Coordinates of C-alpha atoms in Angstrom, one line a residue:
X1 CA 10.1 -0.9 -8.1
X2 CA 9.4 -3.2 -11.2
X3 CA 12.7 -2.6 -13.0
X4 CA 14.9 -5.2 -13.9
X5 CA 18.2 -4.0 -12.9
X6 CA 21.8 -5.5 -13.2
X7 CA 24.1 -5.0 -9.4
X8 CA 26.9 -2.8 -9.7
X9 CA 28.5 -0.4 -7.9
X10 CA 27.9 3.6 -8.7
X11 CA 30.4 6.6 -9.1
X12 CA 30.1 9.8 -9.0
X13 CA 29.7 10.3 -12.4
X14 CA 26.7 7.8 -12.6
X15 CA 25.5 10.1 -9.6
X16 CA 26.1 13.3 -11.7
X17 CA 24.7 12.0 -15.5
X18 CA 21.0 10.8 -13.3
X19 CA 20.6 14.1 -12.1
X20 CA 21.2 15.6 -15.1
X21 CA 18.6 13.0 -17.0
X22 CA 16.1 12.9 -14.6
X23 CA 16.1 17.4 -14.7
X24 CA 15.7 16.3 -18.2
X25 CA 13.0 13.9 -17.9
X26 CA 11.0 16.2 -15.8
X27 CA 11.3 19.0 -18.1
X28 CA 10.0 15.7 -20.4
X29 CA 6.9 15.4 -17.9
X30 CA 5.9 19.1 -18.2
X31 CA 6.4 19.4 -22.1
X32 CA 3.7 16.7 -22.0
X33 CA 1.4 17.8 -19.5
X34 CA 1.6 21.3 -21.2
X35 CA 1.3 19.3 -24.6
X36 CA -2.2 17.7 -23.8
X37 CA -0.9 14.9 -24.4
X38 CA -1.9 12.0 -22.2
X39 CA -4.5 9.6 -22.6
X40 CA -8.6 10.3 -22.4
X41 CA -10.4 9.1 -19.2
X42 CA -11.0 5.7 -19.3
X43 CA -11.7 5.1 -16.0
X44 CA -10.0 2.4 -15.7
X45 CA -8.8 0.9 -12.1
X46 CA -5.5 -2.0 -11.4
X47 CA -5.3 -4.3 -8.1
X48 CA -2.3 -5.8 -6.9
X49 CA -2.4 -8.3 -4.1
X50 CA 1.0 -8.9 -1.7
X51 CA 0.7 -12.7 -0.1
X52 CA 2.8 -14.5 2.7
X53 CA 3.8 -18.5 2.4
X54 CA 3.0 -20.3 5.6
X55 CA 3.5 -24.0 6.1
X56 CA 0.6 -25.8 8.2
X57 CA 2.3 -24.9 11.4
X58 CA 1.6 -21.1 10.6
X59 CA 5.0 -20.3 10.1
X60 CA 6.5 -18.3 6.9
X61 CA 7.8 -20.7 4.4
X62 CA 11.2 -19.3 2.1
X63 CA 9.9 -20.9 -0.6
X64 CA 8.5 -18.1 -3.8
X65 CA 11.0 -19.0 -6.4
X66 CA 9.6 -22.8 -6.0
X67 CA 6.0 -21.7 -5.8
X68 CA 6.0 -19.2 -8.7
X69 CA 8.0 -22.5 -10.8
X70 CA 4.9 -24.1 -10.4
X71 CA 2.2 -21.6 -10.4
X72 CA 4.0 -20.8 -13.8
X73 CA 1.5 -17.4 -14.6
X74 CA 2.5 -13.8 -15.2
X75 CA -0.2 -12.4 -12.8
X76 CA 2.1 -14.1 -10.1
X77 CA 5.5 -12.5 -9.3
X78 CA 8.5 -12.0 -6.3
X79 CA 8.3 -10.1 -3.6
X80 CA 11.3 -8.6 -1.6
X81 CA 11.5 -11.4 0.8
X82 CA 11.2 -15.3 0.3
X83 CA 7.8 -15.9 1.7
X84 CA 6.4 -13.4 -0.5
X85 CA 4.1 -13.3 -3.6
X86 CA 2.3 -10.7 -5.3
X87 CA -0.9 -11.0 -7.5
X88 CA -1.8 -8.7 -10.0
X89 CA -5.5 -8.5 -11.5
X90 CA -5.3 -6.2 -15.4
X91 CA -6.7 -3.5 -15.4
X92 CA -10.7 -3.5 -15.4
X93 CA -13.1 -0.5 -16.9
X94 CA -14.9 0.8 -13.5
X95 CA -18.7 0.3 -14.2
X96 CA -21.3 -2.3 -13.9
X97 CA -20.9 -5.0 -11.7
X98 CA -16.8 -5.0 -12.1
X99 CA -16.2 -5.6 -8.4
X100 CA -18.1 -9.2 -9.0
X101 CA -16.2 -9.9 -11.4
X102 CA -12.4 -9.0 -9.7
X103 CA -13.5 -11.0 -6.8
X104 CA -14.3 -14.0 -9.2
X105 CA -10.8 -13.5 -10.6
X106 CA -9.1 -13.4 -7.5
X107 CA -10.6 -16.4 -6.1
X108 CA -9.4 -18.1 -9.3
X109 CA -6.0 -17.2 -9.1
X110 CA -5.5 -17.5 -5.7
X111 CA -7.2 -20.7 -5.3
X112 CA -4.8 -22.2 -8.2
X113 CA -2.1 -20.7 -6.2
X114 CA -2.7 -21.9 -3.1
X115 CA -2.8 -25.5 -4.5
X116 CA 0.1 -24.8 -6.0
X117 CA 2.0 -24.3 -2.7
X118 CA 0.1 -26.7 -1.3
X119 CA 1.9 -28.8 -3.6
X120 CA 5.0 -27.9 -1.3
X121 CA 3.7 -28.3 2.3
X122 CA 2.9 -24.5 1.7
X123 CA -0.6 -22.4 1.7
X124 CA -1.1 -18.7 0.9
X125 CA -2.1 -15.9 3.2
X126 CA -3.7 -12.5 3.2
X127 CA -2.8 -10.8 5.8
X128 CA -1.2 -7.0 6.9
X129 CA 1.9 -8.7 8.9
X130 CA 2.8 -12.5 9.8
X131 CA 2.2 -12.8 13.4
X132 CA 4.7 -15.8 12.8
X133 CA 7.5 -13.4 11.8
X134 CA 11.1 -14.0 14.2
X135 CA 13.2 -11.6 13.4
X136 CA 15.9 -14.0 11.9
X137 CA 12.9 -14.7 9.3
X138 CA 14.0 -10.9 7.9
X139 CA 17.7 -11.1 7.5
X140 CA 19.2 -10.3 3.8
X141 CA 19.8 -14.2 3.0
X142 CA 16.1 -14.5 3.1
X143 CA 16.0 -11.6 0.2
X144 CA 14.4 -12.8 -3.0
X145 CA 17.2 -13.7 -5.4
X146 CA 16.7 -10.4 -7.9
X147 CA 19.3 -8.3 -8.5
X148 CA 17.4 -5.5 -7.4
X149 CA 15.9 -5.8 -4.1
X150 CA 20.0 -7.0 -3.8
X151 CA 20.9 -3.5 -5.0
X152 CA 18.3 -1.5 -3.6
X153 CA 19.2 -3.1 -0.2
X154 CA 22.7 -2.3 -0.9
X155 CA 22.2 1.4 -1.9
X156 CA 19.7 2.0 1.3
X157 CA 22.3 0.6 3.4
X158 CA 25.0 2.5 2.2
X159 CA 22.5 6.0 2.2
X160 CA 22.2 5.2 5.7
X161 CA 26.0 4.4 6.7
X162 CA 24.3 2.2 10.0
X163 CA 22.2 -0.4 11.9
X164 CA 18.7 0.6 11.2
X165 CA 16.7 1.1 14.3
X166 CA 12.9 -0.6 14.9
X167 CA 11.2 1.1 17.4
X168 CA 7.4 0.7 17.9
X169 CA 6.0 1.7 21.1
X170 CA 1.8 0.3 21.0
X171 CA 0.2 -1.9 23.3
X172 CA 3.9 -3.6 23.8
X173 CA 7.3 -1.9 22.7
X174 CA 9.7 -3.7 20.3
X175 CA 12.9 -1.8 20.0
X176 CA 15.6 -3.9 17.9
X177 CA 17.9 -3.3 14.9
X178 CA 18.2 -4.9 11.4
X179 CA 21.0 -4.6 9.2
X180 CA 19.3 -4.8 6.0
X181 CA 15.7 -3.9 4.8
X182 CA 14.5 -7.3 5.0
X183 CA 12.5 -6.1 7.9
X184 CA 10.2 -4.0 5.2
X185 CA 9.1 -7.4 3.5
X186 CA 7.0 -8.2 6.9
X187 CA 4.6 -5.4 5.4
X188 CA 1.9 -7.0 2.8
X189 CA -0.1 -4.8 1.1
X190 CA -2.8 -4.3 -1.4
X191 CA -1.8 -1.3 -4.3
X192 CA -5.2 0.5 -5.5
X193 CA -4.1 1.6 -9.0
X194 CA -6.4 4.6 -10.8
X195 CA -5.9 6.0 -14.4
X196 CA -6.5 9.9 -13.8
X197 CA -6.6 12.8 -17.0
X198 CA -3.7 15.1 -15.5
X199 CA -6.9 17.2 -15.2
X200 CA -8.2 15.2 -12.2
X201 CA -5.4 13.8 -11.0
X202 CA -4.8 16.4 -8.1
X203 CA -8.0 16.4 -6.9
X204 CA -8.0 12.4 -7.1
X205 CA -4.9 12.6 -4.9
X206 CA -5.7 15.0 -2.5
X207 CA -9.0 13.3 -1.6
X208 CA -7.4 10.0 -1.4
X209 CA -5.2 11.9 0.6
X210 CA -8.1 13.2 2.8
X211 CA -8.9 9.0 3.3
X212 CA -6.4 7.8 4.0
X213 CA -6.8 7.2 7.8
X214 CA -10.7 6.1 7.0
X215 CA -9.2 3.6 5.2
X216 CA -6.5 2.3 7.6
X217 CA -9.3 2.2 10.4
X218 CA -11.4 0.1 8.6
X219 CA -8.9 -2.0 7.3
X220 CA -6.3 -2.2 9.7
X221 CA -4.9 -6.1 10.1
X222 CA -1.5 -5.7 11.2
X223 CA -1.6 -5.8 14.9
X224 CA 1.9 -8.1 15.3
X225 CA 5.6 -8.1 14.7
X226 CA 8.3 -10.2 16.1
X227 CA 6.4 -11.6 18.5
X228 CA 4.8 -8.0 20.1
X229 CA 1.4 -6.4 19.7
X230 CA 1.9 -3.2 18.7
X231 CA -0.3 -0.5 16.6
X232 CA -3.3 -1.6 14.6
X233 CA -1.8 -1.0 11.3
X234 CA 2.0 -1.6 12.2
X235 CA 2.7 -1.6 8.6
X236 CA 3.3 2.2 7.8
X237 CA 6.2 2.9 11.4
X238 CA 7.8 -0.5 9.9
X239 CA 8.5 0.0 6.4
X240 CA 9.2 4.0 7.2
X241 CA 11.9 2.8 9.8
X242 CA 12.8 -0.4 7.8
X243 CA 13.9 2.3 4.4
X244 CA 15.2 5.2 6.6
X245 CA 18.3 6.1 4.9
X246 CA 18.8 9.3 7.3
X247 CA 20.8 8.6 11.0
X248 CA 19.8 9.9 13.9
X249 CA 21.2 13.8 13.3
X250 CA 19.2 13.9 9.0
X251 CA 16.3 12.9 11.3
X252 CA 16.8 16.2 14.0
X253 CA 17.2 18.4 11.4
X254 CA 14.3 17.7 9.4
X255 CA 15.0 15.8 6.6
X256 CA 12.0 13.8 4.8
X257 CA 11.9 10.1 5.2
X258 CA 11.5 8.1 1.8
X259 CA 8.3 6.8 3.7
X260 CA 6.6 9.6 3.2
X261 CA 2.7 10.8 3.7
X262 CA 3.5 14.2 2.5
X263 CA 3.3 17.6 3.6
X264 CA 0.9 19.7 1.6
X265 CA -1.9 19.4 -0.6
X266 CA -1.1 19.5 -4.3
X267 CA -2.1 21.5 -7.5
X268 CA -0.5 18.6 -10.4
X269 CA 0.9 15.5 -10.5
X270 CA 4.1 18.0 -11.6
X271 CA 4.1 18.7 -7.6
X272 CA 4.5 15.2 -6.8
X273 CA 7.4 14.1 -9.3
X274 CA 9.3 17.7 -8.9
X275 CA 9.1 16.9 -5.0
X276 CA 10.3 13.6 -5.2
X277 CA 14.0 15.1 -6.8
X278 CA 14.0 18.2 -4.8
X279 CA 13.9 15.7 -2.0
X280 CA 15.5 12.4 -2.4
X281 CA 18.9 11.8 -3.6
X282 CA 19.1 8.6 -6.4
X283 CA 19.1 5.3 -5.1
X284 CA 19.2 3.4 -8.2
X285 CA 21.6 5.9 -10.5
X286 CA 20.8 3.9 -13.7
X287 CA 20.6 5.8 -17.1
X288 CA 18.7 4.7 -20.2
X289 CA 19.7 5.2 -23.7
X290 CA 16.7 7.3 -24.0
X291 CA 17.1 11.1 -24.8
X292 CA 14.0 11.7 -23.7
X293 CA 13.6 15.8 -25.1
X294 CA 14.5 14.5 -28.3
X295 CA 11.9 11.9 -28.5
X296 CA 9.6 14.8 -27.6
X297 CA 10.8 17.1 -30.3
X298 CA 10.1 14.1 -32.9
X299 CA 6.8 13.5 -32.1
X300 CA 7.2 10.7 -30.0
X301 CA 6.4 9.7 -26.5
X302 CA 9.5 9.4 -24.3
X303 CA 9.8 6.5 -21.9
X304 CA 11.1 9.1 -19.2
X305 CA 12.8 5.9 -17.5
X306 CA 15.3 7.7 -14.5
X307 CA 11.8 9.2 -13.5
X308 CA 9.9 6.5 -13.3
X309 CA 13.2 4.6 -11.3
X310 CA 13.5 7.4 -8.9
X311 CA 9.8 7.5 -8.2
X312 CA 9.6 3.6 -7.3
X313 CA 12.2 5.0 -4.6
X314 CA 10.0 7.3 -2.5
X315 CA 7.4 5.3 -0.9
X316 CA 4.9 7.7 -0.6
X317 CA 1.5 6.4 0.5
X318 CA -0.3 7.6 -2.4
X319 CA 2.1 7.7 -5.1
X320 CA 2.4 9.0 -9.0
X321 CA 2.1 6.8 -11.5
X322 CA 3.8 8.2 -14.6
X323 CA 3.5 4.7 -17.8
X324 CA 2.5 4.4 -21.2
X325 CA 0.3 2.1 -22.9
X326 CA -0.5 1.3 -26.5
X327 CA 2.0 4.3 -27.2
X328 CA 0.0 6.4 -25.0
X329 CA 1.1 7.8 -22.0
X330 CA -1.1 8.0 -18.8
X331 CA -0.7 8.7 -15.4
X332 CA -2.8 6.7 -12.2
X333 CA -3.0 7.6 -8.5
X334 CA -1.4 4.5 -7.1
X335 CA -2.8 3.9 -3.3
X336 CA -0.5 2.2 -0.6
X337 CA -2.6 2.5 2.3
X338 CA -3.4 -0.5 3.1
X339 CA -3.0 -4.1 4.6
X340 CA -3.3 -7.2 2.3
X341 CA -6.4 -9.9 4.0
X342 CA -8.4 -10.9 5.4
X343 CA -10.3 -11.9 2.9
X344 CA -11.4 -11.3 -0.8
X345 CA -14.3 -9.9 -0.2
X346 CA -11.8 -7.9 2.8
X347 CA -10.3 -6.8 0.4
X348 CA -12.9 -5.6 -2.4
X349 CA -15.3 -3.8 -0.1
X350 CA -12.0 -1.9 0.9
X351 CA -11.4 -1.2 -3.0
X352 CA -15.3 -0.1 -3.4
X353 CA -14.9 2.6 -0.4
X354 CA -12.0 4.1 -1.8
X355 CA -13.0 4.4 -5.5
X356 CA -16.7 5.4 -4.3
X357 CA -15.4 7.6 -1.9
X358 CA -12.1 9.8 -4.1
X359 CA -14.9 10.1 -6.9
X360 CA -17.5 11.5 -4.5
X361 CA -14.8 13.8 -2.9
X362 CA -12.7 15.0 -6.2
X363 CA -16.0 16.2 -7.5
X364 CA -17.2 18.1 -4.7
X365 CA -17.8 21.4 -4.8
X366 CA -16.1 22.5 -1.6
X367 CA -13.8 19.6 -1.1
X368 CA -12.6 18.6 1.6
X369 CA -8.8 19.4 1.3
X370 CA -10.0 23.0 1.0
X371 CA -11.9 22.7 4.5
X372 CA -9.0 20.5 6.5
X373 CA -5.2 21.4 6.8
X374 CA -2.9 18.3 5.5
X375 CA -1.3 17.8 9.1
X376 CA -4.8 16.7 10.1
X377 CA -4.8 14.5 7.4
X378 CA -1.3 13.0 8.8
X379 CA -2.5 12.8 11.9
X380 CA -6.0 11.0 10.8
X381 CA -3.7 8.6 9.1
X382 CA -1.2 8.1 12.5
X383 CA -4.3 7.8 14.7
X384 CA -5.7 5.4 12.3
X385 CA -2.6 3.3 12.2
X386 CA -2.6 3.3 16.3
X387 CA -5.5 2.8 17.3
X388 CA -7.8 1.0 13.9
X389 CA -11.3 0.6 14.5
X390 CA -11.4 2.3 17.5
X391 CA -9.7 6.0 16.0
X392 CA -11.1 9.5 16.2
X393 CA -10.2 11.6 13.5
X394 CA -10.4 15.4 12.5
X395 CA -13.1 16.0 10.0
X396 CA -14.3 19.3 8.4
X397 CA -17.6 20.1 10.8
X398 CA -20.7 20.1 8.1
X399 CA -22.9 22.9 7.5
X400 CA -21.9 27.1 7.0
X401 CA -19.8 27.4 10.1
X402 CA -16.8 26.0 9.2
X403 CA -14.0 24.0 10.8
X404 CA -13.2 21.1 12.2
X405 CA -14.7 18.4 14.5
X406 CA -12.7 15.2 16.1
X407 CA -15.2 12.3 15.7
X408 CA -15.3 8.5 16.0
X409 CA -13.9 6.7 12.4
X410 CA -16.7 4.4 12.4
X411 CA -18.9 7.1 12.8
X412 CA -17.4 9.3 10.3
X413 CA -17.8 6.2 7.9
X414 CA -21.2 5.3 8.3
X415 CA -23.1 8.6 8.4
X416 CA -21.1 11.3 6.1
X417 CA -18.3 8.8 4.3
X418 CA -20.9 5.7 3.4
X419 CA -23.3 7.9 1.6
X420 CA -20.6 9.2 0.1
X421 CA -18.7 6.4 -1.6
X422 CA -22.3 5.3 -2.5
X423 CA -23.2 8.2 -5.0
X424 CA -19.5 8.2 -5.8
X425 CA -19.9 3.9 -7.2
X426 CA -23.0 5.4 -8.7
X427 CA -21.4 8.0 -10.7
X428 CA -18.6 5.6 -11.6
X429 CA -21.9 3.1 -13.2
X430 CA -21.1 0.4 -10.2
X431 CA -24.4 -1.5 -10.2
X432 CA -26.4 -0.7 -7.4
X433 CA -26.4 -5.3 -6.4
X434 CA -22.2 -4.6 -6.3
X435 CA -22.3 -1.3 -4.3
X436 CA -24.6 -2.4 -1.9
X437 CA -22.9 -5.4 -1.6
X438 CA -19.1 -4.1 -1.4
X439 CA -20.4 -1.1 1.1
X440 CA -22.6 -2.7 3.2
X441 CA -19.2 -4.8 4.2
X442 CA -17.9 -1.7 5.7
X443 CA -21.1 -0.3 7.8
X444 CA -20.9 -3.9 9.3
X445 CA -17.3 -3.8 10.6
X446 CA -18.1 0.2 11.5
X447 CA -21.5 -1.7 13.2
X448 CA -19.5 -3.8 15.6
X449 CA -16.4 -2.4 15.4
X450 CA -14.4 -4.6 14.0
X451 CA -11.9 -5.9 10.9
X452 CA -8.6 -7.7 10.6
X453 CA -6.8 -6.3 13.3
X454 CA -9.2 -6.5 16.3
X455 CA -10.0 -10.0 15.6
X456 CA -6.1 -11.0 15.8
X457 CA -5.6 -9.2 18.7
X458 CA -8.7 -10.6 20.5
X459 CA -8.1 -14.1 19.4
X460 CA -4.5 -13.5 20.0
X461 CA -5.5 -13.0 24.1
X462 CA -8.4 -15.7 24.3
X463 CA -5.4 -18.5 23.3
X464 CA -3.6 -17.6 26.1
X465 CA -6.2 -16.9 28.4
X466 CA -6.3 -21.2 27.5
X467 CA -3.0 -21.4 28.8
X468 CA -0.6 -21.1 25.4
X469 CA 2.5 -19.6 25.3
X470 CA 2.8 -16.4 23.5
X471 CA 4.8 -18.1 20.1
X472 CA 2.1 -21.2 20.5
X473 CA -1.2 -18.2 20.6
X474 CA 0.5 -16.9 17.7
X475 CA 0.7 -19.5 15.9
X476 CA -3.0 -21.1 16.6
X477 CA -4.1 -17.5 15.6
X478 CA -2.4 -17.7 12.1
X479 CA -3.9 -21.3 11.9
X480 CA -6.7 -20.0 12.5
X481 CA -6.8 -16.8 10.6
X482 CA -5.9 -18.9 7.9
X483 CA -8.9 -21.6 7.7
X484 CA -11.3 -18.2 8.2
X485 CA -9.7 -16.8 5.2
X486 CA -10.3 -20.0 3.3
X487 CA -14.2 -19.7 3.7
X488 CA -14.3 -16.4 2.1
X489 CA -16.8 -14.9 4.7
X490 CA -15.5 -11.3 5.8
X491 CA -13.8 -11.0 8.7
X492 CA -16.3 -8.7 10.5
X493 CA -18.5 -12.5 10.5
X494 CA -15.6 -14.6 11.9
X495 CA -16.6 -15.7 15.8
X496 CA -13.3 -14.6 17.8
X497 CA -11.2 -17.1 19.9
X498 CA -9.5 -20.7 18.8
X499 CA -12.0 -23.8 17.8
X500 CA -12.8 -25.8 20.9
X501 CA -11.2 -29.2 20.2
X502 CA -13.4 -32.8 19.3
X503 CA -13.9 -34.5 21.7
X504 CA -12.9 -38.1 22.1
X505 CA -14.8 -40.9 21.3

């Protein structure tokens, strides 16, 4: 959420006042858009990565408060559970050697944080879902000691009115219940921000939605939860189910979940903020003293605090963001699709692919979203989460005949999307050395049909074949993952399996 809130109780008048403020905020946003008050194009991108704290045994360590004290940097913050951290990289202008600079900043930051965690016998692991997490790790007592997490948990639990049900049927099936939103903390992701003008927002958001499935197919890294092998990218179903305020009756009625892909292409950023008000009740009805319309009347820039807070409790995979920098409002598309890891090189490759692709797709004369039903994009996302690098996608047919065709994700990426991403990065002014290095990582993953999820699953099965128990195999896979992650070599180069034990004598 990023908001500092104070835990407390809400009554009916709080909710009515908040709803009224939300409507005034939405009117304020509409006026800001009509008056063209937003920042000019700056080609700014930003990056956030959620991380896990892990012991030398591969098990989660509930130490984020102590580790953050030792890191003592505003770049690092708490996340939902005590085994989570988040690192935020300051905005960069897209162009030149931006991706190499980002990679170097991340290497420096994470190496420092890893050393500080090491002082407490822990280490940092970038992975979508930590394979060694147990149900007992994901309970409310292990939520970070921060008011906003306590309050959010209390409000989601109250809205649901009963236990959360986790039911994910993949390679194996997991069914269990939770009394809190703590299982959401298993999901550690990368968030890619792109500042865009209002006029470009809809095209960029639509492009990001269209390629969400492709992002997951090449970047999946979350095949395990609670000892079960599930989907190749199990974060989306886990996130949706662990934050689902709808009891079964409301699900049956078609009420929308708060973790949401969406249901239509848009024509303006306003569409998304308006939908969030229309479809989703307030979870945190905390009101600011600001009157946004009065601020506008006086020539100022309103913070739209209630709208921003409400927007942060609707978990779209591509989320609209309203923010103010240096007194000027701007809009961002926040891409929340990707899991963390496996390595910094992989994270930056995923980012380069995304930024190049959305630039190219947003500028096409016949955009992909005019040639493909929204439902196909949602189905692609679901297929990629289930099958990862082996997914098949529906995509507009090339040429003048129109319609869509079903194609392997790896073929779609190699034959059609990588050339588009290359053109998009060139349009951003990214230097060829950066472009070729990081898009080459995506190409090699496709050529070898290998990503973080396929490596984890293959290594786990090798460990089982070697005679390890399930728990021991998951722990050994996690330890080996951590070792290879620290080498920095991209995941498609990782040898599958555990290293042979050194001979005695």
